[in-house]
Coordinates of C-alpha atoms in Angstrom, one line a residue:
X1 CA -75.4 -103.4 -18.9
X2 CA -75.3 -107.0 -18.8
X3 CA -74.3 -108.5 -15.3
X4 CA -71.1 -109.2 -16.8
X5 CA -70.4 -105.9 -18.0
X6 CA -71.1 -104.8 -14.9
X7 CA -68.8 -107.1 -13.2
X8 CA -66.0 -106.1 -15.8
X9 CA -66.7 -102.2 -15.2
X10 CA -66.8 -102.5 -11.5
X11 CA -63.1 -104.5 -11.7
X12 CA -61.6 -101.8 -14.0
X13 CA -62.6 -98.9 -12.3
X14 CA -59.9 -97.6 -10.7
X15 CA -57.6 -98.5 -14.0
X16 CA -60.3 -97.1 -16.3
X17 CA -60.6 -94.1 -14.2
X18 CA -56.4 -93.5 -13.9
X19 CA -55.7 -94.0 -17.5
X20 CA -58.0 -91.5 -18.6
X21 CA -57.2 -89.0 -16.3
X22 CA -53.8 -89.4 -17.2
X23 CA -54.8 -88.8 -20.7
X24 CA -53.9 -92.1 -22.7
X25 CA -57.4 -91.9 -24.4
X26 CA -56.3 -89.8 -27.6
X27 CA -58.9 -91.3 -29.5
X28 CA -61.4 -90.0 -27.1
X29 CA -59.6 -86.5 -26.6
X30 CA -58.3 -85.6 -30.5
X31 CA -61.5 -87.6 -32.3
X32 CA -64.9 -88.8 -30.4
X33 CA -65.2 -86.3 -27.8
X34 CA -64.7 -83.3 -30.0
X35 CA -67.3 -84.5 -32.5
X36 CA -69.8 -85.0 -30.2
X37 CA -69.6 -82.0 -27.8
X38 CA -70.3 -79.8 -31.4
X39 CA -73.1 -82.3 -31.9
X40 CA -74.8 -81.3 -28.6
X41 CA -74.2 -78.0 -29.0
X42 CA -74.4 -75.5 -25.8
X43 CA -75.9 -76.7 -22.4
X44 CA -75.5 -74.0 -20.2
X45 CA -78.4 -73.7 -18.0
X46 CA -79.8 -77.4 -19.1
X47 CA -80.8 -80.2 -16.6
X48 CA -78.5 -83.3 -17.9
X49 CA -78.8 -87.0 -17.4
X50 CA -74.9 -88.7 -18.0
X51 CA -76.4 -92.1 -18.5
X52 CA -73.4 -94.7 -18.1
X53 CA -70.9 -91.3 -16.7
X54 CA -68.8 -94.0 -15.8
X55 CA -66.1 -92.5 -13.1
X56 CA -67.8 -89.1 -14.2
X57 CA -65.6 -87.8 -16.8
X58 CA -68.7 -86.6 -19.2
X59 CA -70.3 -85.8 -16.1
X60 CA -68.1 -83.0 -15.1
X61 CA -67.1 -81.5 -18.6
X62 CA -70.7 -81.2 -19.1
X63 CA -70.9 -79.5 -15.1
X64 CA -67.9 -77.2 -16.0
X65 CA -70.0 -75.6 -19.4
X66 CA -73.0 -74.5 -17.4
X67 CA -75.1 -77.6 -17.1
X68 CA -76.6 -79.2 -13.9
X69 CA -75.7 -82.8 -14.1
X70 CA -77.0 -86.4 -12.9
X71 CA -74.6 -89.0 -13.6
X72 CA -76.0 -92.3 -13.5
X73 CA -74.4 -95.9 -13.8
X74 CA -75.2 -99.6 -13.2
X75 CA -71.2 -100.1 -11.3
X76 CA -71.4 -99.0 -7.9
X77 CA -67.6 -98.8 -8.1
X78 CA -67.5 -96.2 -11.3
X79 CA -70.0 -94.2 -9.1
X80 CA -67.7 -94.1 -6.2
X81 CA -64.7 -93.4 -7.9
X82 CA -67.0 -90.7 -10.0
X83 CA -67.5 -88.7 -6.4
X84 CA -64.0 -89.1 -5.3
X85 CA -62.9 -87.5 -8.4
X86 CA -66.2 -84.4 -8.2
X87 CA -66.2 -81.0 -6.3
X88 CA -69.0 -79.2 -8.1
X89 CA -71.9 -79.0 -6.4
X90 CA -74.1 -78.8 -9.8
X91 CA -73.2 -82.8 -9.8
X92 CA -75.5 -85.5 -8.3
X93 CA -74.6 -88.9 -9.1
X94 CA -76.5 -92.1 -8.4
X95 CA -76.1 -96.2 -8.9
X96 CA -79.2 -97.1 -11.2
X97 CA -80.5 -100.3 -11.7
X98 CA -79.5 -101.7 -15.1
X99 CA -82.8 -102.9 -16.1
X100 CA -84.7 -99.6 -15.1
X101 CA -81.9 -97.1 -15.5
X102 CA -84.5 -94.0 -15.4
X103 CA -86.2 -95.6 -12.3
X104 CA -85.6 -92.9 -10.1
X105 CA -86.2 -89.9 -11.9
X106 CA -89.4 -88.0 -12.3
X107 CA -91.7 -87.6 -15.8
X108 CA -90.4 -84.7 -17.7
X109 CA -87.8 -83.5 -15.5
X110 CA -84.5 -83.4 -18.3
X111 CA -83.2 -81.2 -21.1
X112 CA -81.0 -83.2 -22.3
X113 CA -80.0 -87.7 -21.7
X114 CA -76.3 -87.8 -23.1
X115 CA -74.7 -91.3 -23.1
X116 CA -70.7 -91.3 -24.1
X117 CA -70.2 -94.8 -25.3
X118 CA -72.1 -96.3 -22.8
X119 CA -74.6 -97.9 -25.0
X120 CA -72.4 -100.7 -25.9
X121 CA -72.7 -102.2 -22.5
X122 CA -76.1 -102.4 -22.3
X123 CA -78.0 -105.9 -23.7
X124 CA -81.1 -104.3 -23.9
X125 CA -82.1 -100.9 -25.1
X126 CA -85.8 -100.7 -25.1
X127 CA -85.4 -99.5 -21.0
X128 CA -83.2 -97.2 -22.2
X129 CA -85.1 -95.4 -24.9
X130 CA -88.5 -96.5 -22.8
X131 CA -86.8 -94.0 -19.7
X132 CA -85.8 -91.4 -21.9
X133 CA -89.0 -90.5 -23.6
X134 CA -90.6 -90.6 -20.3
X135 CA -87.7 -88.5 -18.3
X136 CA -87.2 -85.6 -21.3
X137 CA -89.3 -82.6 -21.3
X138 CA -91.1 -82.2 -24.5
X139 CA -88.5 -81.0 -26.9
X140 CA -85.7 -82.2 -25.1
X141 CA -83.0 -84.6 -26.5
X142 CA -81.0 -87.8 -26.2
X143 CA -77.4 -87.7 -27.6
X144 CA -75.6 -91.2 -28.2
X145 CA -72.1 -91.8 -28.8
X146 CA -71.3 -95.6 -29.6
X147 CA -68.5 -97.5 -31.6
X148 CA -69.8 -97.7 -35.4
X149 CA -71.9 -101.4 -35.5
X150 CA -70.8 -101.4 -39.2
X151 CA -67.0 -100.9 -39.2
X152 CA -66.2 -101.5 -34.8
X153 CA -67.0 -105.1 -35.0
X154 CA -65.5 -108.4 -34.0
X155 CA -66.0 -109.6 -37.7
X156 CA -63.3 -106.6 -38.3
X157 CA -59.8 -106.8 -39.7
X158 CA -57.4 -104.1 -41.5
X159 CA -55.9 -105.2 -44.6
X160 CA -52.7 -103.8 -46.6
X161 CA -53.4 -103.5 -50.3
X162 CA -50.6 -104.5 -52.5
X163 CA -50.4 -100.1 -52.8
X164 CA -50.0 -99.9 -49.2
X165 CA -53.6 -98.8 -49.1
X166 CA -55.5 -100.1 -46.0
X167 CA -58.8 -101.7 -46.1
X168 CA -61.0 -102.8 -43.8
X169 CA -62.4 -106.4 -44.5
X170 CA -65.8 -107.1 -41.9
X171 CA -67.7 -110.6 -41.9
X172 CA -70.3 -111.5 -38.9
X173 CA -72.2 -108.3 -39.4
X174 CA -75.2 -109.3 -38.5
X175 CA -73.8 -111.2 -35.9
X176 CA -75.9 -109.7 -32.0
X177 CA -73.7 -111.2 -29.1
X178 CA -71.8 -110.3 -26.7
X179 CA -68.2 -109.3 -27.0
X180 CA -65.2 -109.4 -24.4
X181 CA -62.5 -107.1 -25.9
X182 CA -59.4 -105.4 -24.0
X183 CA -59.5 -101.6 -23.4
X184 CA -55.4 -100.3 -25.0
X185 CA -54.6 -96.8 -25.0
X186 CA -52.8 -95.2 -28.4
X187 CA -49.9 -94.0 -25.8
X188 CA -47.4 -95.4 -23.9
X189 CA -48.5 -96.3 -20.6
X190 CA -46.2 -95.4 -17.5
X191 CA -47.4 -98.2 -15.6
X192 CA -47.0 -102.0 -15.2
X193 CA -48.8 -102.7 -18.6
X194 CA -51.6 -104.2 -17.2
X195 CA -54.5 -104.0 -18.8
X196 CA -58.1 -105.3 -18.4
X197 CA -60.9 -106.1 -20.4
X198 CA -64.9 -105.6 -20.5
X199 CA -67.6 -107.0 -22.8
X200 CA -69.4 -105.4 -25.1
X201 CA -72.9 -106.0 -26.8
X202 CA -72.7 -105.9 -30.3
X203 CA -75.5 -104.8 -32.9
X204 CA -76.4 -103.9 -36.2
X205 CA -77.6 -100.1 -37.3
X206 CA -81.1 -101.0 -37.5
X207 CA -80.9 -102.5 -33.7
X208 CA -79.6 -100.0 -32.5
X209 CA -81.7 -97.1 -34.2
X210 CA -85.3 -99.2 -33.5
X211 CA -86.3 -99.0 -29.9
X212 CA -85.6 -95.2 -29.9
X213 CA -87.6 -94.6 -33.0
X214 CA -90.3 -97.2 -31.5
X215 CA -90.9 -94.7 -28.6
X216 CA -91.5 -91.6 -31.0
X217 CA -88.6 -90.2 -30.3
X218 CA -87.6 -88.3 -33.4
X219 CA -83.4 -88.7 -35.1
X220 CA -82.5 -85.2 -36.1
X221 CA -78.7 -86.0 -35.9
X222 CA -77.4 -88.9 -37.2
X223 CA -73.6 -87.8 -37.8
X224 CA -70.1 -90.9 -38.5
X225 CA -67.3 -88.4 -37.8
X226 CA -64.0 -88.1 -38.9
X227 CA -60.9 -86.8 -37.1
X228 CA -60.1 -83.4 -37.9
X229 CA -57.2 -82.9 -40.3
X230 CA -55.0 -81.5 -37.0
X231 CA -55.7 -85.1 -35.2
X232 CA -54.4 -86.8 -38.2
X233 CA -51.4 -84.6 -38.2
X234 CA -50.6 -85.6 -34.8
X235 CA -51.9 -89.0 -34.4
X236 CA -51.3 -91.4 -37.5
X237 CA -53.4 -93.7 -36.0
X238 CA -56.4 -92.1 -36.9
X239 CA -55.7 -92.0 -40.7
X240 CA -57.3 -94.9 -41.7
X241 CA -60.7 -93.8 -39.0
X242 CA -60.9 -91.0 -41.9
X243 CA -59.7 -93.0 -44.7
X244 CA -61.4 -96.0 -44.8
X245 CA -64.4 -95.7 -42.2
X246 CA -65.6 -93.8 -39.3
X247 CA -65.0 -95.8 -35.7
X248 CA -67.9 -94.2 -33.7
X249 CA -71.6 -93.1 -34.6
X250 CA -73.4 -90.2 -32.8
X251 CA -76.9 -90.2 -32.6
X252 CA -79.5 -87.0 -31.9
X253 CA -83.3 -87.9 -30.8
X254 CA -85.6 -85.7 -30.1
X255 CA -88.8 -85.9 -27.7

């Protein structure tokens, strides 16, 4: 993360934390997460690094379908509101440098480095894919989940066609900065209304894809999913995420 980021994360914690919990994240729960649990398949029995677990919500989905877990996060205050919120013992959490985010943890020790859109966060990636390669067992993975860098950009805007068709219009592509944008929830909130906002680092495909191919780490999943049919049913928000273009991007490498 950038120190910013950091900053922004640690401030929202316990309103991040609450709204999820409380299930306002549809998008997350009816769109991205089911995507990319099928795209890392089974990890019972599987050492697991949740790099960016954030207050540990990864982290323990991942505990409760077999895996031993590691959740590891720049924000000391996402990491203390991650072991408020954890009972299983199969969960070890710890505050990681954001430069070195791997630091502490041995050669070859991991099955399997999953990141939930925590990615975008992060300035730098080479440390990132530099930790991986070097904490994965030979033939272990790294799943990402990130916002799309072609279509979930600042440059962005929908459009009505004079049909009613939507388009999406996107300029500043290759634009690589950072991005404050607010977190909102696709349900009504039963709270005050606050809200709060984080920054975000911005990138194009090939910037993101490059300093994990750099450290021979091999892409064997590169996968822009759509909401299932039943998601679109109940959530008309996601129609134009299946019409027009996908919002996230899921990324498989292999050691």
């Amino acid at each position: 993360m950038t120190g910013r980021s950091m900053k922004d994360w640690d401030a929202a914690a316990m309103d991040w934390s609450s709204q999820l919990t409380a299930g306002y994240d549809r998008v997350r729960e009816e769109y991205n997460w089911p995507a990319f649990e099928a795209m890392i398949g089974l990890v019972t029995g599987l050492e697991v690094v949740d790099l960016g677990c954030g207050d540990g919500d990864v982290t323990r989905r991942l505990a409760r379908s077999g895996a031993t877990v590691t959740g590891i996060d720049p924000s000391e205050q996402m990491i203390a509101v991650a072991r408020a919120l954890t009972q299983s013992g199969d969960i070890h959490y710890e505050v990681v440098p954001q430069e070195a985010p791997f630091a502490g943890l041995p050669n070859s020790s991991t099955d399997l480095v999953v990141s939930f859109m925590g990615v975008m966060s992060m300035r730098d990636l080479t440390p990132i894919a530099v930790g991986a390669a070097r904490v994965l067992r030979p033939g272990g993975r790294l799943a990402l989940a990130l916002l799309h860098p072609c279509f979930s950009h600042s440059g962005m805007a929908w459009r009505k066609n004079n049909d009613g068709s939507i388009l999406l219009e996107l300029s500043r592509y290759a634009t690589v900065s950072d991005v404050p944008g607010s977190i909102t929830f696709q349900t009504t909130r039963e709270n005050d209304g606050s809200s709060f906002a984080v920054s975000r680092q911005e990138r194009t495909l090939s910037s993101v894809l490059t300093p994990f191919l750099s450290e021979n780490l091999h892409l064997t999943s590169f996968e822009e999913p759509q909401p299932s049919a039943e998601a679109v049913e109940t959530n008309r928000h996601l129609r134009r995420w299946r019409d027009v273009a996908p919002a996230f991007l899921h990324l498989e490498f292999k050691r």
